[in-house]
Amino acid sequence: MNDKKTINNKFIKATILIAIIAVLSEVFVFNFSSWYCKGVKPILLASSVTTDEEGSYISETIVVDADVRNINVKATVDYHELAYVSAILTDEGDKYEYATPEYTMCKGVDRSGFSNIYPFGKVHTIQVKVRVDEGCKATIESITANAQIPVDIKLLRLLIVFVILELAYLIFTQSRIHEIYFDVNKPWQWCLTGVVMLGMMMLMLSLAKSDKLLMDSPWPHHKQYQELAHSLANGSVELTEQYVDPAILEVDNPYDTITLWAENIQYSMDYAFYNGKYYSYFGIVPELLFYYPYLMLKGTDMSNYQVMMILSILLVFAVFWLITGLVRKYTRSLPYVFYMLLCITVAGSANFIYLVSRPDIYNVPILSAVVFTLMGMACLLQADLAKKKWLKRLCLCAGAFSLAMVAGCRPQLLIFSGVAVIWLLFENGWKDRKIFSKKCLVESLLFCLPYLLLAIVVCKYNYDRFGSIFDFGATYTLTTNDMNHRGFNMNRLIRSIYCYLFQPATINTDFPYLNSSTVTGDYMGRFLSEYTYGGIFAANALLLSVWIAVVSGFKKVDKKAKILVVYLLTAGIIIAAFDANCAGVLYRYSCDFAPALIIAAAVMWMIFLDKSQNVIRYGLVVRLAYIAMLLSMAYALLTFVAAGGSINLAADNKELYYVIADYFKF
């Protein structure tokens, strides 16, 4: 009793201390700029001025001979949200003028108007330049040096710091939290898990609506699912709303889009073109589940971001359900706090966050395939764990149906159906297989029927478009390169695999910290690539468990779990190679194979933390796992705010971008 009281008192004291540290950090660390400008006299450099016809204003050179610690500009920008500010100085260390780099101020975000500066000693002379983009105008209320920046207490930031420190204390110390194990029979755990899951769903919904440009989707090729719904309503799979330029029917190779552009031949970018007609090469399942029924019921088109919102909710549910099943199957005693953090980390992994926060047409079939894959795996696990026969059969059929749906989204992800082979056929040996035996005829039928039904739908759709049941139409795409003549190239494949799996992320010291990684080299040919944020093994710390498992040779890892992990790793690499060879290096394609690698890593962490396994020292694993999950969640946040490509938060929702940036401003 006394020991328990001592532990509780220790926890209370530690929590109070952590709360004090969090408050002090918020007041003095995150508000460093407010204290940095204390004790210096504000200097008004300009007021009530505007930018000139070229979009710039430069203040007069003012002799100050004083300490100058910041610049603050209050301005209103017309026709745009951004203005760019720099200072031109001479100081005790520099006789001749030099200019500081520009910082960006955003309309509607007051604190973005100031920036600390760090001259060499006292400033002798100072000018400030304010610049706006061409065609814009800035009305400048004031330009001030040594502005008194008020302390800005952000309660959300304070709470996040407190939670991180509290978790660090609980996990890095011999806390009793490690003795609270995941137990499906405890109602309070289900309630808490449900609350956290709901919170993750709300976060995903917010992310899906964060990019204002993608909510409108102004590009014609982003309307393909909506156009297909119109065509299906008229009994056709051809996109009849697309105009076919007669000239494109006369060229030798209509898939050489550079020639089409050079010869001024009109074509529809990123549509499939076959036998003089336009089709959509995107999977039919999202169309049949969302766009077509919505059109029939509402009479209007469903937006891509609305579909992504639905899928994001299903994604969170599928992840929590799948992780729960994996914990029940492959561990005996897993701390509940670790189970919870693992669910959050997997659901909020960088690749999933990337998909949800960029709700364009390209990501609809990818996220659909990911959701159906995870849901199918979760259903099969539930079938394996269920004790009632009717529930086993229901989950088996649902799992098979969900995995089969992948064929109508991203066919290459059908390889995940191999987990059914592992769990149902070989896990307990061929003699004890759970389907394809005389005693399992009903189960075999329930498993095979969904695949057969989906195969009929998809094959019929393929045949109606391209005259072949196995042709999904990707090679007929009018895109940046001729997909028909890409062929196979080992040099290109090796480079692409490196970029997808092992290329280090590009990190710098300025927000948003994560930059897109460039693909360079002396490849003597056309190497199709867009921005990436680093290879998944190099950038996602959650996959550290995979490295540990491979290096240790899976020592003392149960054979059943080992087979699953090896299969998932192999499947992930195969998908990466397939995408690299058929399409190129695009970050969204990494989301095809990310689920395999992430789930494999999650299983290994579970096994490492299962005390009964004694794989490696428990205390070390707890610390490594916590750090890996924290880094993974930080990396996911950075992929959300990173500015790779033409579609990103910084370009499409500037106010939100700079509000988030202000949370990282000291």
C-alpha positions as CSV (number, residue, x, y, z in Angstrom):
1,M,0.0,0.0,0.0
2,N,2.8,2.4,0.9
3,D,4.6,1.5,-2.3
4,K,1.6,2.3,-4.3
5,K,1.1,5.6,-2.5
6,T,4.8,6.5,-3.0
7,I,4.5,5.8,-6.8
8,N,1.3,7.9,-7.0
9,N,3.0,10.8,-5.2
10,K,6.0,10.5,-7.5
11,F,3.8,10.6,-10.5
12,I,1.9,13.7,-9.2
13,K,5.1,15.5,-8.5
14,A,6.5,14.6,-11.9
15,T,3.3,15.8,-13.7
16,I,3.4,19.1,-11.8
17,L,7.0,19.6,-12.8
18,I,6.3,18.7,-16.4
19,A,3.4,21.2,-16.4
20,I,5.7,23.9,-15.1
21,I,8.3,23.1,-17.7
22,A,5.7,23.2,-20.5
23,V,4.5,26.6,-19.3
24,L,8.0,28.0,-19.0
25,S,8.8,26.7,-22.4
26,E,5.8,28.4,-23.9
27,V,6.4,31.7,-22.2
28,F,10.2,31.9,-22.5
29,V,11.3,29.6,-25.3
30,F,8.5,29.8,-27.9
31,N,8.2,33.5,-27.1
32,F,11.9,34.2,-27.3
33,S,11.3,37.1,-29.8
34,S,9.1,38.9,-27.3
35,W,11.8,39.0,-24.7
36,Y,14.6,39.6,-27.2
37,C,13.2,43.0,-28.1
38,K,12.7,44.1,-24.4
39,G,14.8,47.1,-23.4
40,V,15.3,48.6,-26.9
41,K,13.5,51.6,-28.2
42,P,11.2,51.2,-31.2
43,I,12.2,53.1,-34.3
44,L,9.6,54.1,-36.9
45,L,11.2,53.7,-40.4
46,A,8.1,54.5,-42.5
47,S,4.3,54.9,-42.3
48,S,1.4,55.3,-44.6
49,V,3.2,54.3,-47.9
50,T,2.5,52.0,-50.8
51,T,4.5,49.9,-53.2
52,D,5.3,51.4,-56.6
53,E,4.2,50.2,-60.1
54,E,6.9,47.5,-60.0
55,G,5.5,46.2,-56.7
56,S,8.2,47.3,-54.3
57,Y,8.9,49.9,-51.7
58,I,12.2,50.8,-50.2
59,S,12.3,53.1,-47.1
60,E,14.7,55.9,-46.8
61,T,18.2,55.2,-45.4
62,I,18.0,56.1,-41.7
63,V,20.9,56.5,-39.4
64,V,20.1,54.8,-36.1
65,D,23.4,53.9,-34.4
66,A,21.6,51.6,-32.0
67,D,20.8,48.0,-31.3
68,V,18.3,46.7,-33.8
69,R,16.8,43.4,-33.0
70,N,13.7,43.0,-35.3
71,I,11.8,44.4,-38.2
72,N,8.0,44.6,-38.1
73,V,5.9,45.5,-41.1
74,K,2.1,46.1,-41.0
75,A,0.7,46.0,-44.4
76,T,-2.3,45.1,-46.5
77,V,-1.7,43.3,-49.8
78,D,-4.2,43.6,-52.6
79,Y,-4.9,40.7,-55.1
80,H,-2.6,38.4,-53.2
81,E,-1.8,37.2,-49.7
82,L,2.0,37.6,-49.5
83,A,4.6,40.3,-49.2
84,Y,8.4,39.8,-48.9
85,V,10.5,41.9,-46.6
86,S,14.2,42.4,-46.3
87,A,16.5,44.8,-44.5
88,I,19.6,46.6,-45.9
89,L,22.1,47.4,-43.2
90,T,25.5,48.8,-42.2
91,D,26.7,47.9,-38.7
92,E,29.8,47.8,-36.6
93,G,31.2,44.9,-38.5
94,D,30.2,46.0,-42.0
95,K,31.1,49.4,-43.4
96,Y,29.3,48.6,-46.7
97,E,25.7,47.8,-47.0
98,Y,24.5,44.3,-47.1
99,A,21.0,42.8,-47.5
100,T,19.4,40.2,-45.3
101,P,17.4,37.3,-46.8
102,E,13.7,38.0,-47.4
103,Y,11.1,36.8,-45.0
104,T,7.4,36.3,-45.9
105,M,4.5,38.0,-44.4
106,C,1.0,36.7,-45.0
107,K,-2.3,38.8,-44.9
108,G,-4.4,37.7,-42.0
109,V,-1.4,36.4,-39.9
110,D,-0.3,39.4,-37.9
111,R,2.8,37.8,-36.4
112,S,4.2,36.9,-39.8
113,G,4.9,40.6,-40.3
114,F,7.9,40.6,-38.0
115,S,11.3,38.9,-38.0
116,N,14.3,39.0,-35.7
117,I,17.6,40.3,-37.3
118,Y,21.1,39.6,-36.0
119,P,23.5,42.3,-37.2
120,F,27.2,42.5,-36.1
121,G,27.0,44.9,-33.2
122,K,25.0,48.1,-33.4
123,V,23.3,49.1,-36.6
124,H,24.5,52.3,-38.2
125,T,22.1,52.7,-41.1
126,I,19.0,50.7,-42.1
127,Q,16.6,50.5,-45.0
128,V,13.7,48.1,-45.3
129,K,12.4,46.8,-48.6
130,V,8.9,45.5,-49.1
131,R,8.1,43.6,-52.3
132,V,5.0,42.0,-53.7
133,D,4.3,39.8,-56.7
134,E,3.7,41.4,-60.1
135,G,0.3,42.9,-60.5
136,C,-0.2,43.3,-56.7
137,K,-0.1,46.3,-54.4
138,A,0.8,46.6,-50.7
139,T,-0.5,49.4,-48.6
140,I,2.0,49.7,-45.7
141,E,0.7,51.1,-42.4
142,S,4.0,51.1,-40.7
143,I,7.6,49.8,-40.8
144,T,9.2,49.6,-37.4
145,A,12.5,48.4,-36.1
146,N,12.6,47.1,-32.5
147,A,8.9,46.6,-32.4
148,Q,7.6,45.4,-29.1
149,I,6.2,42.0,-29.8
150,P,3.6,40.9,-27.3
151,V,3.9,37.5,-25.6
152,D,1.7,35.1,-27.6
153,I,0.6,32.1,-25.5
154,K,-0.7,29.3,-27.7
155,L,-2.6,26.8,-25.6
156,L,-2.5,24.1,-28.2
157,R,1.3,24.2,-28.4
158,L,1.5,24.2,-24.7
159,L,-0.8,21.2,-24.5
160,I,1.3,19.3,-27.2
161,V,4.5,20.0,-25.3
162,F,3.0,18.8,-22.0
163,V,1.6,15.6,-23.6
164,I,5.0,14.8,-25.2
165,L,6.9,15.4,-22.0
166,E,4.4,13.4,-20.0
167,L,4.5,10.5,-22.3
168,A,8.3,10.7,-22.3
169,Y,8.3,10.5,-18.5
170,L,5.8,7.6,-18.4
171,I,7.6,5.6,-21.0
172,F,11.2,6.4,-20.2
173,T,10.8,5.7,-16.4
174,Q,9.7,2.6,-14.6
175,S,6.1,3.7,-14.6
176,R,3.2,1.5,-13.8
177,I,1.8,2.4,-17.2
178,H,3.8,-0.5,-18.6
179,E,1.9,-2.8,-16.4
180,I,-1.5,-1.9,-18.0
181,Y,-1.8,-4.3,-20.8
182,F,-4.1,-4.2,-23.8
183,D,-7.2,-6.3,-23.0
184,V,-10.2,-6.6,-25.3
185,N,-12.4,-7.4,-22.4
186,K,-11.9,-4.1,-20.6
187,P,-14.7,-1.6,-21.5
188,W,-12.7,1.4,-20.4
189,Q,-10.0,0.6,-23.0
190,W,-12.6,0.3,-25.7
191,C,-14.1,3.7,-24.7
192,L,-10.7,5.4,-24.6
193,T,-9.7,3.8,-27.9
194,G,-13.0,4.9,-29.5
195,V,-12.4,8.5,-28.3
196,V,-8.9,8.6,-29.7
197,M,-10.1,7.0,-33.0
198,L,-12.8,9.6,-33.3
199,G,-10.2,12.3,-32.7
200,M,-8.0,10.9,-35.5
201,M,-11.0,10.8,-37.8
202,M,-11.8,14.5,-37.1
203,L,-8.1,15.3,-37.8
204,M,-8.3,13.5,-41.1
205,L,-11.4,15.3,-42.1
206,S,-9.7,18.6,-41.4
207,L,-6.7,17.6,-43.4
208,A,-9.0,16.6,-46.4
209,K,-10.4,20.2,-46.4
210,S,-7.1,22.0,-45.8
211,D,-6.2,22.6,-49.5
212,K,-8.7,25.0,-50.8
213,L,-7.6,24.6,-54.4
214,L,-8.1,20.9,-54.4
215,M,-11.6,21.4,-53.0
216,D,-12.4,23.2,-56.2
217,S,-10.3,21.0,-58.5
218,P,-10.2,23.5,-61.4
219,W,-8.3,21.2,-63.7
220,P,-10.3,19.4,-66.4
221,H,-8.6,16.0,-66.0
222,H,-9.5,16.0,-62.3
223,K,-13.2,15.7,-63.4
224,Q,-12.8,12.2,-64.9
225,Y,-14.8,10.4,-62.3
226,Q,-17.6,12.9,-62.6
227,E,-17.5,12.7,-66.4
228,L,-17.6,8.9,-66.2
229,A,-20.7,9.1,-63.9
230,H,-22.4,11.1,-66.7
231,S,-21.4,8.6,-69.3
232,L,-22.5,5.6,-67.2
233,A,-25.8,7.3,-66.7
234,N,-26.2,7.3,-70.5
235,G,-25.1,3.7,-70.8
236,S,-21.6,4.3,-72.0
237,V,-18.1,3.7,-70.6
238,E,-16.6,6.2,-73.1
239,L,-16.1,9.8,-71.9
240,T,-18.5,11.3,-74.4
241,E,-18.0,14.9,-73.0
242,Q,-14.4,14.9,-74.3
243,Y,-13.8,16.5,-77.6
244,V,-11.7,14.5,-80.1
245,D,-9.6,16.6,-82.3
246,P,-9.7,15.1,-85.8
247,A,-6.0,15.8,-86.2
248,I,-5.1,13.4,-83.4
249,L,-6.6,10.6,-85.4
250,E,-4.1,11.3,-88.2
251,V,-0.8,11.2,-86.3
252,D,1.4,8.1,-86.2
253,N,1.8,8.1,-82.4
254,P,-0.9,9.9,-80.5
255,Y,0.8,9.0,-77.2
256,D,3.8,11.3,-78.1
257,T,2.3,14.3,-76.3
258,I,5.3,16.5,-77.0
259,T,4.6,16.2,-80.7
260,L,0.9,16.8,-80.1
261,W,1.8,20.0,-78.3
262,A,4.4,21.1,-80.8
263,E,2.0,20.6,-83.7
264,N,-0.9,22.3,-81.9
265,I,-3.0,19.2,-81.8
266,Q,-5.6,19.4,-79.1
267,Y,-5.6,16.5,-76.6
268,S,-6.9,15.8,-73.1
269,M,-4.1,15.4,-70.7
270,D,-4.0,12.3,-68.4
271,Y,-7.0,10.7,-70.1
272,A,-6.8,7.2,-71.7
273,F,-7.1,7.4,-75.5
274,Y,-7.9,4.3,-77.5
275,N,-9.3,3.8,-81.0
276,G,-10.2,7.4,-81.3
277,K,-12.1,7.6,-78.0
278,Y,-11.4,9.0,-74.5
279,Y,-11.7,6.8,-71.4
280,S,-10.8,7.1,-67.8
281,Y,-8.0,4.7,-66.7
282,F,-8.7,5.2,-63.0
283,G,-10.2,2.3,-61.2
284,I,-14.0,1.7,-61.5
285,V,-14.7,0.8,-57.9
286,P,-14.6,4.4,-56.5
287,E,-16.9,5.3,-59.4
288,L,-19.4,2.7,-58.5
289,L,-19.2,3.3,-54.8
290,F,-19.3,7.0,-54.7
291,Y,-19.6,9.2,-57.8
292,Y,-22.3,7.3,-59.8
293,P,-24.7,6.7,-56.9
294,Y,-24.2,10.3,-55.7
295,L,-25.2,11.6,-59.2
296,M,-28.2,9.3,-59.4
297,L,-29.4,10.2,-55.9
298,K,-28.6,13.9,-55.8
299,G,-28.4,14.9,-59.4
300,T,-25.1,16.7,-58.9
301,D,-21.5,15.7,-59.0
302,M,-19.6,14.5,-56.0
303,S,-16.3,16.2,-55.4
304,N,-13.0,14.4,-55.1
305,Y,-12.4,15.8,-51.6
306,Q,-15.7,14.5,-50.4
307,V,-14.8,11.0,-51.4
308,M,-11.4,11.4,-49.7
309,M,-13.1,12.5,-46.5
310,I,-15.2,9.3,-46.5
311,L,-12.1,7.2,-47.2
312,S,-10.1,9.0,-44.5
313,I,-12.7,8.0,-41.9
314,L,-12.6,4.4,-43.1
315,L,-8.8,4.5,-43.1
316,V,-8.6,5.3,-39.4
317,F,-11.2,2.7,-38.6
318,A,-9.4,0.0,-40.7
319,V,-6.0,0.8,-39.1
320,F,-7.3,0.6,-35.5
321,W,-9.2,-2.6,-36.3
322,L,-6.2,-4.2,-38.1
323,I,-3.7,-3.3,-35.3
324,T,-6.1,-4.7,-32.7
325,G,-6.3,-8.0,-34.6
326,L,-2.5,-8.1,-35.1
327,V,-2.0,-7.5,-31.3
328,R,-4.4,-10.3,-30.4
329,K,-2.8,-12.7,-32.9
330,Y,0.9,-12.1,-32.5
331,T,1.4,-10.9,-28.9
332,R,0.5,-12.2,-25.4
333,S,0.9,-9.0,-23.3
334,L,1.3,-5.6,-24.9
335,P,1.2,-2.4,-22.9
336,Y,-2.0,-0.5,-23.7
337,V,-0.2,2.8,-24.1
338,F,2.0,1.3,-26.8
339,Y,-1.0,-0.2,-28.5
340,M,-2.6,3.2,-28.6
341,L,0.5,5.1,-29.8
342,L,1.0,2.5,-32.5
343,C,-2.5,2.9,-33.8
344,I,-2.1,6.6,-33.9
345,T,1.3,6.4,-35.6
346,V,0.2,4.0,-38.3
347,A,-3.1,5.8,-39.0
348,G,-1.2,9.1,-39.1
349,S,1.9,7.8,-41.0
350,A,3.4,10.2,-43.5
351,N,2.1,8.4,-46.6
352,F,-1.5,8.3,-45.4
353,I,-1.4,11.9,-44.3
354,Y,0.0,12.9,-47.7
355,L,-2.9,11.1,-49.4
356,V,-5.6,12.6,-47.3
357,S,-4.3,16.1,-47.3
358,R,-4.0,16.2,-51.1
359,P,-7.5,15.0,-52.2
360,D,-7.1,15.0,-55.9
361,I,-8.2,12.5,-58.5
362,Y,-4.9,10.6,-58.5
363,N,-5.1,9.9,-54.8
364,V,-8.7,8.7,-54.8
365,P,-8.0,5.2,-56.3
366,I,-4.8,4.9,-54.3
367,L,-6.4,5.6,-50.9
368,S,-9.4,3.4,-51.9
369,A,-7.0,0.5,-52.5
370,V,-5.2,1.2,-49.3
371,V,-8.4,1.3,-47.3
372,F,-9.8,-1.9,-48.9
373,T,-6.5,-3.7,-48.3
374,L,-6.3,-2.8,-44.6
375,M,-10.0,-3.5,-44.1
376,G,-9.7,-6.9,-45.8
377,M,-6.7,-7.9,-43.7
378,A,-8.6,-6.8,-40.6
379,C,-11.6,-8.9,-41.5
380,L,-9.5,-12.0,-42.2
381,L,-7.9,-11.6,-38.8
382,Q,-11.3,-11.2,-37.2
383,A,-12.4,-14.4,-39.0
384,D,-9.3,-16.2,-37.6
385,L,-10.0,-15.0,-34.1
386,A,-13.8,-15.3,-34.0
387,K,-15.2,-18.3,-32.1
388,K,-18.7,-18.3,-33.5
389,K,-19.0,-20.0,-36.9
390,W,-21.4,-17.5,-38.4
391,L,-19.1,-14.6,-37.5
392,K,-16.1,-16.4,-38.9
393,R,-17.9,-16.9,-42.2
394,L,-19.2,-13.3,-42.3
395,C,-15.7,-11.9,-41.7
396,L,-14.1,-14.3,-44.1
397,C,-16.5,-13.2,-46.9
398,A,-16.2,-9.5,-46.0
399,G,-12.4,-9.8,-46.0
400,A,-12.3,-11.5,-49.4
401,F,-14.7,-9.0,-50.8
402,S,-12.7,-6.1,-49.5
403,L,-9.4,-7.4,-50.8
404,A,-11.0,-8.2,-54.2
405,M,-12.2,-4.6,-54.4
406,V,-8.6,-3.6,-54.8
407,A,-8.7,-4.9,-58.4
408,G,-11.0,-2.1,-59.3
409,C,-8.8,0.6,-57.6
410,R,-5.1,-0.2,-57.9
411,P,-4.6,-3.7,-59.4
412,Q,-1.0,-4.0,-58.3
413,L,-2.2,-4.0,-54.6
414,L,-3.9,-7.3,-55.2
415,I,-0.6,-8.8,-54.1
416,F,-1.8,-8.2,-50.6
417,S,-4.3,-10.9,-51.0
418,G,-1.4,-13.2,-50.4
419,V,-1.9,-12.6,-46.7
420,A,-5.0,-14.8,-47.1
421,V,-2.8,-17.6,-48.4
422,I,-0.6,-17.3,-45.3
423,W,-3.4,-17.1,-42.7
424,L,-5.9,-19.5,-44.3
425,L,-3.7,-22.1,-46.1
426,F,-0.2,-22.4,-44.7
427,E,-0.1,-20.9,-41.2
428,N,-1.1,-24.2,-39.5
429,G,0.1,-26.5,-42.3
430,W,-1.6,-27.7,-45.4
431,K,-3.5,-30.5,-43.5
432,D,-5.2,-27.9,-41.2
433,R,-6.0,-25.4,-43.9
434,K,-9.1,-23.3,-43.3
435,I,-10.3,-23.2,-46.9
436,F,-10.1,-25.5,-49.9
437,S,-10.8,-28.7,-48.0
438,K,-13.8,-31.0,-47.7
439,K,-14.7,-29.8,-44.3
440,C,-14.5,-26.1,-45.4
441,L,-16.6,-26.1,-48.5
442,V,-18.8,-23.2,-47.3
443,E,-15.8,-21.2,-46.2
444,S,-14.1,-21.8,-49.6
445,L,-17.2,-20.7,-51.5
446,L,-17.6,-17.5,-49.3
447,F,-13.9,-16.7,-49.9
448,C,-13.9,-17.3,-53.7
449,L,-17.3,-15.8,-54.6
450,P,-16.3,-12.1,-53.9
451,Y,-13.2,-12.5,-56.1
452,L,-15.2,-14.0,-58.9
453,L,-17.9,-11.3,-58.8
454,L,-15.3,-8.5,-58.7
455,A,-13.4,-10.2,-61.5
456,I,-16.5,-10.3,-63.7
457,V,-17.2,-6.6,-63.1
458,V,-13.6,-5.4,-63.7
459,C,-12.9,-7.7,-66.7
460,K,-16.2,-6.6,-68.3
461,Y,-15.3,-3.0,-67.8
462,N,-11.8,-3.6,-69.3
463,Y,-13.2,-5.5,-72.3
464,D,-15.8,-2.8,-73.0
465,R,-13.1,-0.1,-73.2
466,F,-10.0,-1.8,-74.6
467,G,-11.1,-5.2,-76.0
468,S,-9.2,-7.2,-73.4
469,I,-10.2,-8.3,-69.9
470,F,-6.7,-7.8,-68.6
471,D,-6.1,-4.3,-70.1
472,F,-6.6,-1.6,-67.5
473,G,-5.7,1.2,-69.9
474,A,-2.7,2.8,-68.2
475,T,-0.5,2.4,-71.3
476,Y,-3.0,4.5,-73.3
477,T,-2.6,7.5,-71.1
478,L,-1.9,10.8,-72.8
479,T,0.7,11.9,-70.2
480,T,4.2,13.4,-70.2
481,N,5.8,10.3,-71.7
482,D,4.7,7.5,-74.1
483,M,3.7,4.7,-71.7
484,N,3.6,2.2,-74.6
485,H,7.4,2.4,-75.2
486,R,8.8,2.7,-71.7
487,G,9.8,-0.9,-71.7
488,F,12.0,-2.4,-69.0
489,N,15.3,-0.9,-68.0
490,M,17.4,-2.2,-65.1
491,N,19.4,1.0,-64.7
492,R,16.2,3.0,-64.4
493,L,14.7,0.4,-62.0
494,I,17.7,0.4,-59.6
495,R,17.7,4.2,-59.4
496,S,14.0,4.3,-58.8
497,I,14.1,1.7,-56.1
498,Y,16.8,3.7,-54.4
499,C,14.6,6.8,-54.5
500,Y,11.5,5.0,-53.2
501,L,13.2,3.1,-50.4
502,F,16.6,4.5,-49.4
503,Q,17.1,8.1,-50.5
504,P,17.6,10.3,-47.4
505,A,15.1,13.1,-46.8
506,T,16.2,16.6,-47.4
507,I,16.0,18.6,-44.1
508,N,17.0,22.2,-43.5
509,T,16.7,24.6,-40.6
510,D,13.9,26.8,-41.9
511,F,10.2,26.0,-41.8
512,P,8.8,23.8,-43.3
513,Y,12.1,22.0,-42.7
514,L,11.4,19.1,-45.1
515,N,12.2,19.8,-48.7
516,S,11.7,17.6,-51.7
517,S,14.6,15.3,-52.6
518,T,16.0,15.8,-56.1
519,V,16.6,12.9,-58.4
520,T,19.9,13.4,-60.1
521,G,22.4,11.2,-62.0
522,D,23.8,10.5,-65.4
523,Y,21.0,8.2,-66.6
524,M,21.1,8.5,-70.4
525,G,17.4,8.5,-71.1
526,R,14.1,9.9,-70.0
527,F,13.8,9.4,-66.2
528,L,10.3,10.3,-65.2
529,S,10.3,11.7,-61.7
530,E,8.5,14.3,-59.5
531,Y,9.3,15.5,-56.0
532,T,9.7,13.0,-53.2
533,Y,10.3,13.4,-49.5
534,G,12.9,10.7,-49.1
535,G,12.8,6.9,-49.3
536,I,10.5,5.2,-46.9
537,F,13.2,3.2,-45.1
538,A,15.4,6.3,-44.7
539,A,12.7,8.8,-43.7
540,N,10.1,6.9,-41.7
541,A,11.6,6.0,-38.3
542,L,8.8,3.5,-37.6
543,L,10.5,1.2,-40.0
544,L,13.5,0.9,-37.6
545,S,12.0,-2.3,-36.3
546,V,12.4,-3.8,-39.8
547,W,16.1,-3.0,-39.9
548,I,16.5,-4.5,-36.4
549,A,14.6,-7.7,-37.5
550,V,16.6,-8.1,-40.7
551,V,20.0,-7.5,-39.1
552,S,19.2,-9.9,-36.2
553,G,18.0,-12.5,-38.6
554,F,14.6,-12.6,-37.0
555,K,16.1,-14.4,-34.0
556,K,13.4,-15.8,-31.6
557,V,10.6,-14.4,-33.8
558,D,7.7,-16.8,-34.1
559,K,7.7,-18.5,-37.5
560,K,4.1,-17.4,-38.2
561,A,4.9,-13.8,-37.6
562,K,8.2,-14.1,-39.6
563,I,6.4,-15.5,-42.6
564,L,3.9,-12.6,-42.6
565,V,6.6,-9.9,-42.2
566,V,8.8,-11.4,-44.9
567,Y,5.9,-11.6,-47.2
568,L,4.8,-8.0,-46.6
569,L,8.4,-6.7,-47.1
570,T,8.7,-8.7,-50.3
571,A,5.3,-7.5,-51.6
572,G,6.1,-3.9,-50.8
573,I,9.4,-4.1,-52.8
574,I,7.6,-5.8,-55.7
575,I,5.0,-3.1,-55.9
576,A,7.7,-0.4,-55.7
577,A,9.6,-2.0,-58.5
578,F,6.4,-2.4,-60.6
579,D,5.4,1.3,-60.1
580,A,9.0,2.4,-60.8
581,N,9.2,0.5,-64.1
582,C,5.7,1.3,-65.3
583,A,5.3,4.9,-64.2
584,G,8.4,6.4,-62.6
585,V,9.2,8.0,-59.3
586,L,6.3,9.9,-57.9
587,Y,5.7,10.4,-54.2
588,R,2.0,9.4,-54.3
589,Y,3.1,6.0,-55.8
590,S,5.0,5.3,-52.6
591,C,1.6,5.1,-50.9
592,D,1.0,1.9,-52.9
593,F,3.7,-0.1,-51.1
594,A,3.9,1.9,-47.8
595,P,1.1,-0.1,-46.2
596,A,3.0,-3.4,-46.6
597,L,6.2,-2.0,-45.0
598,I,4.4,0.0,-42.3
599,I,2.3,-3.0,-41.2
600,A,5.4,-5.2,-41.2
601,A,7.2,-2.7,-39.0
602,A,4.2,-2.5,-36.6
603,V,4.2,-6.3,-36.2
604,M,7.9,-6.4,-35.4
605,W,7.4,-3.6,-32.8
606,M,4.6,-5.7,-31.2
607,I,6.9,-8.7,-31.0
608,F,9.8,-6.8,-29.6
609,L,7.6,-5.4,-26.8
610,D,6.0,-8.7,-26.0
611,K,8.0,-9.5,-22.9
612,S,7.4,-13.2,-23.3
613,Q,9.4,-13.2,-26.6
614,N,12.7,-11.9,-25.1
615,V,13.9,-10.8,-28.5
616,I,16.0,-7.8,-27.3
617,R,16.1,-5.9,-24.0
618,Y,12.7,-4.6,-23.1
619,G,13.7,-1.2,-21.8
620,L,15.7,-0.4,-24.9
621,V,12.9,-1.4,-27.2
622,V,10.4,0.9,-25.3
623,R,12.7,3.8,-25.7
624,L,13.5,3.1,-29.4
625,A,9.8,2.5,-30.2
626,Y,8.7,5.8,-28.5
627,I,11.4,7.8,-30.3
628,A,10.6,6.1,-33.6
629,M,6.9,6.8,-33.3
630,L,7.5,10.4,-32.3
631,L,9.8,11.0,-35.2
632,S,7.4,9.3,-37.6
633,M,4.5,11.6,-36.5
634,A,6.8,14.6,-36.8
635,Y,7.8,13.5,-40.3
636,A,4.1,13.1,-41.2
637,L,3.4,16.7,-40.1
638,L,6.2,17.9,-42.2
639,T,4.9,16.1,-45.3
640,F,1.6,17.9,-44.7
641,V,3.2,21.4,-44.7
642,A,6.1,20.7,-47.1
643,A,6.0,22.6,-50.3
644,G,7.0,20.0,-52.9
645,G,5.3,20.2,-56.3
646,S,2.8,22.8,-57.5
647,I,0.0,21.7,-55.2
648,N,0.8,22.3,-51.6
649,L,-0.5,24.0,-48.5
650,A,1.9,27.0,-49.0
651,A,0.5,27.7,-52.4
652,D,-3.2,26.8,-51.9
653,N,-4.0,27.9,-48.3
654,K,-1.4,30.5,-47.4
655,E,-3.1,31.7,-44.2
656,L,-3.2,28.2,-42.7
657,Y,0.4,27.6,-43.8
658,Y,1.7,30.7,-42.0
659,V,-0.5,30.1,-38.9
660,I,1.2,26.7,-38.6
661,A,4.6,28.3,-39.3
662,D,3.9,30.7,-36.4
663,Y,3.8,27.7,-34.0
664,F,7.4,27.0,-34.9
665,K,8.5,30.6,-34.5
666,F,10.7,31.4,-31.5
